[in-house]
CSV table of C-alpha atoms in Angstrom, one decimal:
chain,number,residue,atom,x,y,z
A,156,MET,CA,-25.3,-15.5,-1.8
A,157,CYS,CA,-26.2,-13.3,-4.8
A,158,ARG,CA,-24.2,-11.5,-7.5
A,159,THR,CA,-24.5,-7.9,-8.3
A,160,ARG,CA,-23.0,-5.4,-10.6
A,161,ALA,CA,-21.6,-2.2,-9.1
A,162,ARG,CA,-23.5,0.1,-11.4
A,163,GLY,CA,-22.7,3.8,-11.2
A,164,CYS,CA,-19.6,3.2,-9.0
A,165,ASN,CA,-18.3,6.4,-7.6
A,166,SER,CA,-14.9,5.0,-6.9
A,167,VAL,CA,-13.2,6.5,-9.9
A,168,SER,CA,-12.9,10.2,-10.2
A,169,ARG,CA,-16.5,11.4,-10.3
A,170,ASP,CA,-16.1,14.1,-12.9
A,171,THR,CA,-13.8,12.5,-15.4
A,172,GLY,CA,-13.4,8.7,-14.7
A,173,GLY,CA,-16.2,7.7,-17.0
A,174,LYS,CA,-15.0,10.0,-19.8
A,175,LEU,CA,-11.5,8.6,-19.6
A,176,ALA,CA,-12.8,5.1,-19.4
A,177,MET,CA,-14.8,5.5,-22.6
A,178,THR,CA,-11.8,7.0,-24.4
A,179,ALA,CA,-9.6,4.2,-23.2
A,180,LYS,CA,-12.0,1.5,-24.2
A,181,ARG,CA,-12.0,2.8,-27.7
A,182,GLY,CA,-8.3,3.2,-27.8
A,183,ARG,CA,-8.6,6.8,-29.1
A,184,HIS,CA,-6.4,9.0,-26.9
A,185,ARG,CA,-6.0,12.1,-29.1
A,186,GLU,CA,-3.7,13.7,-26.7
A,187,LYS,CA,0.0,12.9,-26.7
A,188,PRO,CA,0.7,10.0,-24.3
A,189,ILE,CA,1.9,11.0,-20.8
A,190,ARG,CA,5.6,10.2,-20.7
A,191,VAL,CA,6.5,8.5,-17.4
A,192,GLY,CA,9.8,7.7,-15.8
A,193,VAL,CA,10.0,5.1,-13.0
A,194,VAL,CA,12.5,5.0,-10.1
A,195,GLY,CA,13.1,1.5,-8.8
A,196,VAL,CA,13.3,-1.6,-11.0
A,197,GLY,CA,12.0,-4.0,-8.3
A,198,ARG,CA,8.5,-2.8,-7.3
A,199,GLY,CA,8.7,-0.2,-10.0
A,200,GLN,CA,8.1,-2.8,-12.7
A,201,SER,CA,4.4,-2.9,-11.8
A,202,PHE,CA,4.2,0.7,-12.7
A,203,ALA,CA,6.4,0.3,-15.8
A,204,SER,CA,4.2,-2.4,-17.2
A,205,GLY,CA,1.1,-0.3,-16.4
A,206,ALA,CA,2.2,2.7,-18.4
A,207,THR,CA,0.1,1.6,-21.4
A,208,GLU,CA,-2.0,3.0,-24.2
A,209,LEU,CA,-5.1,2.2,-22.3
A,210,THR,CA,-4.3,4.9,-19.7
A,211,GLY,CA,-2.6,7.1,-22.3
A,212,MET,CA,0.8,6.6,-20.6
A,213,LYS,CA,4.1,5.7,-22.1
A,214,LEU,CA,7.2,4.5,-20.3
A,215,ALA,CA,10.1,6.8,-21.1
A,216,ALA,CA,12.9,6.0,-18.7
A,217,LEU,CA,14.0,4.0,-15.7
A,218,CYS,CA,16.3,4.9,-12.8
A,219,ASP,CA,18.0,2.7,-10.2
A,220,THR,CA,21.4,2.3,-8.5
A,221,TRP,CA,21.3,-1.5,-9.1
A,222,GLU,CA,23.0,-1.1,-12.5
A,223,GLU,CA,22.9,-4.8,-13.5
A,224,ARG,CA,19.2,-5.2,-13.0
A,225,LEU,CA,18.5,-1.7,-14.4
A,226,ARG,CA,20.1,-2.5,-17.7
A,227,GLU,CA,18.3,-5.8,-17.9
A,228,VAL,CA,14.9,-4.2,-17.3
A,229,ALA,CA,15.6,-1.2,-19.5
A,230,ARG,CA,16.5,-3.5,-22.4
A,231,ARG,CA,13.2,-5.4,-22.0
A,232,TYR,CA,11.2,-2.2,-22.1
A,233,ARG,CA,13.5,-0.5,-24.7
A,234,VAL,CA,13.8,2.7,-22.7
A,235,ALA,CA,16.6,4.9,-21.4
A,236,ALA,CA,18.3,3.9,-18.1
A,237,TYR,CA,19.9,6.1,-15.5
A,238,THR,CA,21.8,5.5,-12.3
A,239,ASP,CA,22.0,9.2,-11.6
A,240,TYR,CA,18.7,10.8,-10.4
A,241,ASN,CA,19.6,14.3,-11.5
A,242,ARG,CA,20.3,13.1,-15.1
A,243,PHE,CA,17.1,11.1,-15.0
A,244,LEU,CA,15.1,14.2,-14.2
A,245,GLU,CA,16.5,15.9,-17.3
A,246,HIS,CA,15.0,13.2,-19.5
A,247,ASP,CA,12.1,14.4,-21.7
A,248,MET,CA,9.1,13.2,-19.7
A,249,ASP,CA,6.0,14.5,-17.9
A,250,ALA,CA,5.8,12.4,-14.7
A,251,VAL,CA,7.8,10.4,-12.3
A,252,VAL,CA,6.7,7.3,-10.4
A,253,LEU,CA,8.7,6.7,-7.2
A,254,ALA,CA,9.1,3.0,-6.2
A,255,ASN,CA,12.4,3.4,-4.4
A,256,TYR,CA,12.8,2.6,-0.7
A,257,PHE,CA,9.9,3.3,1.7
A,258,HIS,CA,11.6,6.0,3.8
A,259,GLN,CA,13.2,7.9,0.8
A,260,HIS,CA,10.2,9.1,-1.2
A,261,ALA,CA,9.8,12.7,0.0
A,262,PRO,CA,13.2,14.0,-1.0
A,263,PHE,CA,13.0,12.4,-4.4
A,264,ALA,CA,9.4,13.7,-4.9
A,265,ILE,CA,10.4,17.2,-4.0
A,266,ARG,CA,13.3,17.2,-6.5
A,267,ALA,CA,11.0,15.9,-9.2
A,268,LEU,CA,8.3,18.5,-8.5
A,269,GLU,CA,11.0,21.2,-8.6
A,270,ALA,CA,12.0,19.8,-12.1
A,271,GLY,CA,8.4,20.4,-13.2
A,272,LYS,CA,7.3,16.7,-13.1
A,273,HIS,CA,4.1,15.2,-11.9
A,274,VAL,CA,4.7,12.7,-9.1
A,275,MET,CA,3.2,9.4,-8.0
A,276,SER,CA,4.8,8.0,-4.9
A,277,GLU,CA,4.7,4.5,-3.5
A,278,THR,CA,4.0,4.3,0.2
A,279,SER,CA,4.8,6.1,2.2
A,280,CYS,CA,4.8,9.8,1.3
A,281,ASN,CA,7.1,10.9,4.2
A,282,SER,CA,9.2,9.3,6.9
A,283,THR,CA,9.2,12.3,9.2
A,284,LEU,CA,6.7,15.1,9.9
A,285,ALA,CA,9.2,17.7,8.6
A,286,GLU,CA,9.3,15.8,5.3
A,287,GLY,CA,5.5,15.9,5.1
A,288,VAL,CA,5.5,19.7,5.5
A,289,ALA,CA,8.2,20.2,2.9
A,290,LEU,CA,6.4,17.9,0.5
A,291,CYS,CA,3.1,19.7,0.8
A,292,ARG,CA,4.8,23.0,0.3
A,293,ALA,CA,6.6,21.7,-2.8
A,294,VAL,CA,3.3,20.4,-4.4
A,295,GLU,CA,1.6,23.7,-3.8
A,296,LYS,CA,4.5,25.7,-5.2
A,297,SER,CA,4.9,23.5,-8.3
A,298,GLY,CA,1.3,23.3,-9.3
A,299,ARG,CA,1.9,19.7,-10.4
A,300,ILE,CA,-0.1,16.6,-9.7
A,301,TYR,CA,0.9,14.5,-6.7
A,302,MET,CA,-0.6,11.1,-5.9
A,303,LEU,CA,0.1,8.5,-3.3
A,304,ALA,CA,0.2,5.2,-5.0
A,305,GLU,CA,-1.7,3.3,-2.3
A,306,ASN,CA,-3.3,0.4,-4.1
A,307,TYR,CA,-5.4,-1.2,-1.4
A,308,PRO,CA,-8.4,1.2,-1.8
A,309,TYR,CA,-8.7,0.1,-5.5
A,310,THR,CA,-9.8,-3.5,-5.0
A,311,ARG,CA,-13.2,-4.3,-6.3
A,312,PHE,CA,-14.6,-4.9,-2.9
A,313,HIS,CA,-13.3,-1.6,-1.5
A,314,MET,CA,-14.6,0.2,-4.6
A,315,GLU,CA,-18.0,-1.4,-4.0
A,316,MET,CA,-17.9,-0.4,-0.4
A,317,LYS,CA,-17.2,3.2,-1.4
A,318,ARG,CA,-20.2,3.1,-3.8
A,319,LEU,CA,-22.4,1.8,-1.0
A,320,TYR,CA,-21.2,4.4,1.4
A,321,ASP,CA,-21.6,7.3,-1.1
A,322,ASN,CA,-25.2,6.1,-1.8
A,323,GLY,CA,-26.0,6.3,1.9
A,324,GLU,CA,-26.4,2.5,2.4
A,325,ILE,CA,-25.0,2.5,6.0
A,326,GLY,CA,-25.3,6.2,6.9
A,327,ASP,CA,-22.3,8.1,8.4
A,328,VAL,CA,-19.4,6.2,9.7
A,329,THR,CA,-19.1,5.7,13.5
A,330,TYR,CA,-16.5,3.0,13.7
A,331,ALA,CA,-14.3,1.1,11.3
A,332,GLU,CA,-11.5,-1.5,11.3
A,333,GLY,CA,-8.7,-2.1,8.9
A,334,GLU,CA,-6.2,-5.0,9.0
A,335,TYR,CA,-3.1,-5.6,7.0
A,336,ASN,CA,-1.2,-8.5,8.6
A,337,HIS,CA,1.1,-10.2,6.2
A,338,PRO,CA,3.4,-12.8,7.8
A,339,MET,CA,6.2,-14.3,5.7
A,340,SER,CA,8.7,-17.1,6.3
A,341,PRO,CA,12.1,-16.0,7.7
A,342,ARG,CA,13.8,-16.7,4.4
A,343,ASP,CA,11.3,-14.8,2.4
A,344,ARG,CA,11.5,-11.8,4.7
A,345,LEU,CA,15.3,-11.9,4.5
A,346,ALA,CA,15.3,-12.1,0.7
A,347,ILE,CA,13.4,-8.8,0.4
A,348,SER,CA,15.5,-7.0,3.0
A,349,PRO,CA,19.2,-7.4,2.1
A,350,GLY,CA,21.6,-5.7,4.4
A,351,MET,CA,21.5,-5.1,8.1
A,352,ASN,CA,20.4,-1.5,7.7
A,353,HIS,CA,17.7,-2.2,5.1
A,354,TRP,CA,14.6,-0.2,5.9
A,355,ARG,CA,12.5,-3.3,6.4
A,356,ASN,CA,14.8,-4.4,9.2
A,357,TRP,CA,14.3,-1.2,11.1
A,358,ILE,CA,10.8,-0.1,10.4
A,359,PRO,CA,8.5,0.0,13.5
A,360,PRO,CA,5.2,-1.8,12.9
A,361,THR,CA,3.0,1.3,12.9
A,362,TYR,CA,4.8,2.9,9.9
A,363,TYR,CA,3.3,0.5,7.4
A,364,CYS,CA,-0.2,1.5,8.2
A,365,THR,CA,-1.6,2.8,4.9
A,366,HIS,CA,-2.7,-0.6,3.6
A,367,ALA,CA,-5.1,-0.8,6.5
A,368,LEU,CA,-6.0,2.9,6.8
A,369,ALA,CA,-6.3,4.1,3.2
A,370,PRO,CA,-9.3,1.9,2.2
A,371,LEU,CA,-11.2,3.3,5.2
A,372,VAL,CA,-10.3,6.9,4.3
A,373,TYR,CA,-11.2,6.2,0.7
A,374,ILE,CA,-14.6,4.6,1.5
A,375,THR,CA,-15.7,7.3,4.1
A,376,GLY,CA,-13.7,10.4,3.2
A,377,ARG,CA,-12.9,11.0,6.8
A,378,MET,CA,-9.5,12.2,8.0
A,379,PRO,CA,-7.5,11.4,11.2
A,380,VAL,CA,-7.2,14.1,13.9
A,381,ARG,CA,-5.7,12.2,16.8
A,382,VAL,CA,-3.7,9.0,17.1
A,383,ASN,CA,-2.6,6.6,19.8
A,384,ALA,CA,-1.2,3.1,19.6
A,385,LEU,CA,0.3,0.0,21.3
A,386,SER,CA,3.1,-2.1,20.0
A,387,ILE,CA,3.2,-5.9,20.2
A,388,ALA,CA,6.8,-7.1,20.9
A,389,CYS,CA,7.8,-10.7,20.4
A,390,ARG,CA,11.5,-11.4,19.8
A,391,GLU,CA,10.7,-15.1,19.4
A,392,LEU,CA,9.2,-14.3,15.9
A,393,ASP,CA,12.4,-12.6,14.7
A,394,ARG,CA,15.1,-14.9,16.0
A,395,GLN,CA,15.7,-16.3,12.4
A,396,THR,CA,15.8,-12.8,10.8
A,397,VAL,CA,17.7,-9.6,11.5
A,398,ARG,CA,14.6,-7.5,12.0
A,399,ARG,CA,14.8,-5.1,14.9
A,400,GLY,CA,11.3,-3.7,14.8
A,401,ASP,CA,8.3,-5.2,16.6
A,402,PRO,CA,6.1,-7.5,14.6
A,403,GLY,CA,2.7,-6.1,15.4
A,404,CYS,CA,0.7,-3.1,16.6
A,405,VAL,CA,-2.8,-1.8,17.1
A,406,ILE,CA,-3.5,1.9,16.2
A,407,LEU,CA,-6.6,3.9,17.1
A,408,CYS,CA,-7.5,7.0,15.1
A,409,ARG,CA,-10.0,9.6,16.1
A,410,MET,CA,-11.5,10.9,12.9
A,411,ASP,CA,-12.7,14.4,12.0
A,412,ASN,CA,-16.3,13.5,12.5
A,413,GLY,CA,-15.7,11.8,15.9
A,414,ALA,CA,-15.6,8.2,14.5
A,415,VAL,CA,-12.9,5.8,15.7
A,416,PHE,CA,-10.9,3.7,13.3
A,417,ARG,CA,-8.9,0.7,14.5
A,418,LEU,CA,-5.9,-0.5,12.5
A,419,PHE,CA,-4.0,-3.8,13.0
A,420,GLY,CA,-0.9,-5.3,11.5
A,421,LEU,CA,1.9,-6.2,10.6
A,422,ILE,CA,3.6,-9.6,10.4
A,423,LEU,CA,2.1,-11.7,13.2
A,424,PRO,CA,1.1,-15.3,12.4
A,425,GLY,CA,-2.4,-15.4,11.0
A,426,HIS,CA,-2.6,-13.6,7.6
A,427,SER,CA,-5.4,-11.0,7.4
A,428,ASN,CA,-6.5,-8.4,4.9
A,429,TRP,CA,-9.8,-7.1,6.2
A,430,THR,CA,-12.0,-4.0,6.2
A,431,ARG,CA,-15.2,-3.3,8.2
A,432,VAL,CA,-17.2,-0.1,8.5
A,433,HIS,CA,-20.1,0.6,10.9
A,434,GLY,CA,-22.4,3.5,10.2
A,435,THR,CA,-25.5,5.1,11.6
A,436,LYS,CA,-27.8,2.9,9.5
A,437,GLY,CA,-25.9,-0.3,9.1
A,438,ALA,CA,-22.6,-2.0,8.5
A,439,MET,CA,-20.5,-3.6,5.8
A,440,GLU,CA,-17.3,-5.7,5.6
A,441,ILE,CA,-15.1,-7.9,3.5
A,442,THR,CA,-15.9,-11.4,4.5
A,443,ARG,CA,-13.1,-13.4,6.1
A,444,GLY,CA,-11.7,-16.6,4.8
A,445,PRO,CA,-8.8,-18.3,2.9
A,446,GLY,CA,-6.9,-16.3,0.3
A,447,TYR,CA,-4.9,-13.1,0.2
A,448,PHE,CA,-8.0,-10.9,0.3
A,449,GLY,CA,-10.2,-13.7,1.6
A,450,PRO,CA,-13.1,-14.9,-0.5
A,451,GLY,CA,-13.6,-11.4,-2.1
A,452,LEU,CA,-17.2,-11.1,-0.9
A,453,VAL,CA,-18.9,-8.0,0.5
A,454,ARG,CA,-21.3,-8.4,3.4
A,455,VAL,CA,-23.9,-5.7,4.2
A,456,TRP,CA,-26.3,-5.8,7.1
A,457,HIS,CA,-28.9,-3.7,8.9
A,458,GLU,CA,-30.9,-3.8,12.0
A,459,PRO,CA,-34.6,-4.6,11.1
A,460,TRP,CA,-35.7,-1.0,12.0
A,461,ASP,CA,-33.0,0.5,9.8
A,462,CYS,CA,-33.6,-1.7,6.8
A,463,PRO,CA,-35.4,-0.3,3.7
A,464,ARG,CA,-38.9,-1.8,3.3
A,465,GLY,CA,-38.8,-5.0,1.3
A,466,ALA,CA,-35.0,-5.2,1.4
A,467,PRO,CA,-33.2,-8.1,3.2
A,468,THR,CA,-31.6,-7.3,6.5
A,469,GLU,CA,-28.4,-8.9,5.3
A,470,ARG,CA,-26.8,-9.8,2.0
A,471,THR,CA,-23.4,-11.2,0.9
A,472,TYR,CA,-22.3,-11.0,-2.7
A,473,VAL,CA,-19.5,-10.9,-5.2
A,474,PRO,CA,-19.0,-7.3,-6.4
A,475,GLU,CA,-17.9,-6.4,-9.9
A,476,TRP,CA,-15.5,-3.8,-11.3
A,477,PRO,CA,-17.0,-0.6,-12.5
A,478,HIS,CA,-15.1,-1.1,-15.8
A,479,HIS,CA,-11.8,-2.5,-17.2
A,480,ALA,CA,-12.4,-5.8,-15.3
A,481,HIS,CA,-10.1,-7.8,-17.6
A,482,LEU,CA,-7.2,-5.4,-17.0
A,483,ALA,CA,-7.8,-5.0,-13.2
A,484,GLU,CA,-8.0,-8.8,-12.7
A,485,ARG,CA,-4.5,-9.2,-14.3
A,486,ALA,CA,-2.9,-6.5,-12.2
A,487,GLY,CA,-1.2,-7.0,-8.9
A,488,HIS,CA,-2.6,-6.3,-5.4
A,489,GLY,CA,-6.1,-7.2,-6.2
A,490,GLY,CA,-6.3,-4.9,-9.2
A,491,GLY,CA,-5.0,-1.9,-7.3
A,492,ASP,CA,-1.8,-1.6,-9.4
A,493,PHE,CA,-4.0,-1.0,-12.5
A,494,TRP,CA,-6.2,1.6,-10.9
A,495,THR,CA,-3.4,3.7,-9.4
A,496,ASN,CA,-1.9,4.2,-12.8
A,497,PHE,CA,-5.4,4.9,-14.2
A,498,GLU,CA,-6.2,7.5,-11.5
A,499,PHE,CA,-2.7,9.2,-11.9
A,500,ALA,CA,-3.2,9.6,-15.6
A,501,ASN,CA,-6.7,10.8,-15.1
A,502,ALA,CA,-5.5,13.5,-12.7
A,503,ILE,CA,-2.8,14.7,-15.1
A,504,ARG,CA,-5.1,14.9,-18.0
A,505,THR,CA,-7.8,16.9,-16.1
A,506,GLY,CA,-5.4,19.0,-14.0
A,507,ARG,CA,-7.3,18.0,-10.9
A,508,GLN,CA,-5.6,16.5,-7.9
A,509,PRO,CA,-6.6,12.9,-7.2
A,510,PHE,CA,-8.4,11.6,-4.2
A,511,LEU,CA,-5.1,10.3,-2.8
A,512,ASN,CA,-3.6,13.8,-2.9
A,513,VAL,CA,-0.6,15.1,-1.0
A,514,TYR,CA,-2.7,16.2,2.1
A,515,ARG,CA,-4.4,12.8,2.5
A,516,GLY,CA,-1.2,10.9,1.7
A,517,VAL,CA,0.9,12.8,4.1
A,518,ALA,CA,-1.7,12.6,6.9
A,519,MET,CA,-2.0,8.8,6.4
A,520,SER,CA,1.8,8.4,6.4
A,521,SER,CA,2.0,10.6,9.5
A,522,VAL,CA,-0.4,8.3,11.3
A,523,GLY,CA,2.4,5.8,11.4
A,524,ILE,CA,4.9,8.3,12.8
A,525,LEU,CA,2.6,9.6,15.5
A,526,ALA,CA,1.5,6.1,16.3
A,527,TRP,CA,5.0,5.1,17.0
A,528,LYS,CA,5.6,8.1,19.2
A,529,SER,CA,2.4,7.0,21.1
A,530,ALA,CA,3.6,3.4,21.3
A,531,LEU,CA,6.9,4.4,22.9
A,532,ARG,CA,4.8,6.3,25.5
A,533,ASP,CA,2.5,3.3,26.1
A,534,GLY,CA,-0.5,4.6,24.1
A,535,ALA,CA,-0.4,8.4,24.8
A,536,PRO,CA,-2.5,10.3,22.3
A,537,PHE,CA,-0.9,12.6,19.7
A,538,GLU,CA,-2.6,15.3,17.6
A,539,MET,CA,-2.5,15.2,13.8
A,540,PRO,CA,-1.4,18.4,12.1
A,541,ASP,CA,-3.6,19.8,9.4
A,542,PHE,CA,-1.1,19.6,6.5
A,543,SER,CA,-3.3,21.7,4.3
A,544,LYS,CA,-2.9,24.7,6.7
A,545,GLU,CA,0.4,26.6,6.9
A,546,PHE,CA,-0.1,27.6,10.5
A,547,SER,CA,-0.5,24.0,11.5
A,548,ARG,CA,2.5,22.9,9.4
A,549,ARG,CA,4.8,25.4,11.1
A,550,ALA,CA,4.5,23.5,14.4
A,551,VAL,CA,6.2,20.4,13.0
A,552,GLU,CA,8.3,21.8,10.1
A,553,ASN,CA,11.5,20.9,12.1
A,554,ASP,CA,10.4,17.5,13.4
A,555,ASN,CA,12.9,15.1,12.0
A,556,TRP,CA,12.3,12.3,14.5
A,557,SER,CA,13.0,9.0,12.7
A,558,PRO,CA,13.9,5.4,13.5
A,559,PHE,CA,15.8,4.7,10.3
A,560,PRO,CA,19.6,4.5,10.7
A,561,GLU,CA,20.4,7.0,7.9
A,562,HIS,CA,18.4,9.6,9.7
A,563,ALA,CA,20.0,8.8,13.1
A,564,GLY,CA,20.4,11.7,15.5
A,565,GLN,CA,20.7,12.2,19.2
A,566,ASP,CA,17.0,11.5,19.7
A,567,GLN,CA,16.7,8.5,17.3
A,568,PRO,CA,13.9,6.4,18.6
A,569,ALA,CA,14.2,2.6,18.9
A,570,PRO,CA,12.3,0.5,16.4
A,571,SER,CA,11.0,-1.7,19.2
A,572,VAL,CA,9.3,-0.9,22.6
A,573,LEU,CA,12.0,-3.2,24.0
A,574,GLY,CA,14.7,-0.8,22.8
A,575,PHE,CA,17.6,-1.3,20.4
A,576,VAL,CA,17.6,-5.1,20.3
A,577,GLU,CA,20.4,-6.9,18.5
A,578,PRO,CA,19.7,-9.7,16.0
A,579,SER,CA,20.5,-13.2,17.1
A,580,ALA,CA,23.7,-14.9,15.8
A,581,GLY,CA,21.5,-17.5,14.1
A,582,GLY,CA,19.5,-14.8,12.4
A,583,VAL,CA,22.7,-13.2,11.1
A,584,ARG,CA,24.1,-16.5,9.7
A,585,LEU,CA,20.8,-17.2,7.9
A,586,ALA,CA,20.7,-13.7,6.6
A,587,LYS,CA,24.1,-13.9,5.0
A,588,ARG,CA,23.2,-17.2,3.3
A,589,VAL,CA,19.9,-15.8,1.9
A,590,TRP,CA,21.4,-12.6,0.8
A,591,LYS,CA,24.2,-14.4,-1.1
A,592,SER,CA,21.6,-16.6,-2.8
A,593,VAL,CA,19.6,-13.6,-4.1
A,594,GLY,CA,22.7,-11.9,-5.5
A,595,TYR,CA,23.1,-9.2,-2.8
A,596,LYS,CA,26.7,-7.8,-3.1
A,597,GLY,CA,26.5,-5.0,-0.5
A,598,GLY,CA,28.0,-5.1,2.9
A,599,VAL,CA,26.4,-6.9,5.8
């Protein structure tokens, strides 16, 4: 095994990343800091703590309906606190970061854009195809920056894989695999999903696909055009929880260059965060092994006839960050939480939409929706709209199909291929005990 430095890494914005990095290193942002408001004081604290002088950002306000926790966090950061989103949007700030519930981002983003704010949204962008259309239109009309805060592309190994791909190391992608499989104990799962109708208890396994898909899109630049999927149902795994959705799935995406991407997740036993890309001249992957992201090594290999003269046919090494290693190493999700803030600030300062723009974000989020439609039809393929084209958007602008209870309509799909399954009595009893222990005061 050898070590290498990812020199000239192309993973940050090509035109401006280096300039911003140099300015940040010297601590000499001459512009006024970007004033940021964060919605959600749970996951949102990662973004609040990342609004620092290094990226030229400053936390201005927080918003949440959990008033007790909101006041506590706001006191710690010494910023304004709001329980009313409309009043929050009136605060003097430039940008809003959405870290509220998974299926609620699009309506909040649209209101922020209409209020003249730049928006960075946690996953996912949209919970229905209609929301995706409305969001794309709102970004276009506003002229503001919109970014999907998908942090998995911004690990050091994915950034290195992008550098290798951009340099032509493996040629053009033909096949790729992404896995995000994150099992948790029943108690831990219940603790982060309080209430019978919490989104985590109803989400189908295909919807949480961007952690597996986004690194592949980031590395290769390819976009999905057709989706099909199969769900993995196993009620035995959920008897101690109140989850109604299936625990696993496999998604296949046909990409715009003809390549096939395979995605796997979600909470089946056997933790796995893994990425592999095959191209016309070779292949590369994150090596498997113990740890949240495995050993953190990149493996690159070529057939002898495709290998550059004098180069090894295979090498495995520890990649390095392009810069800001000390900050990235301290951030959550393998450094991704730092880089999402960094890229968002960079986009605002330059006025250029980021790589994870609204079109890529909505398309990747919509993979999960179309994949679930496919799974309920035992793998039938579904075409992906081109969300950058108005004629394509019109075909799905009224598609409000959603498995979440608050969106329930006559055609509400089940979150499991087994139908609308009821939680076990034991799961409900354990849920009540766990929710009480974490301070949940809502109804069951």
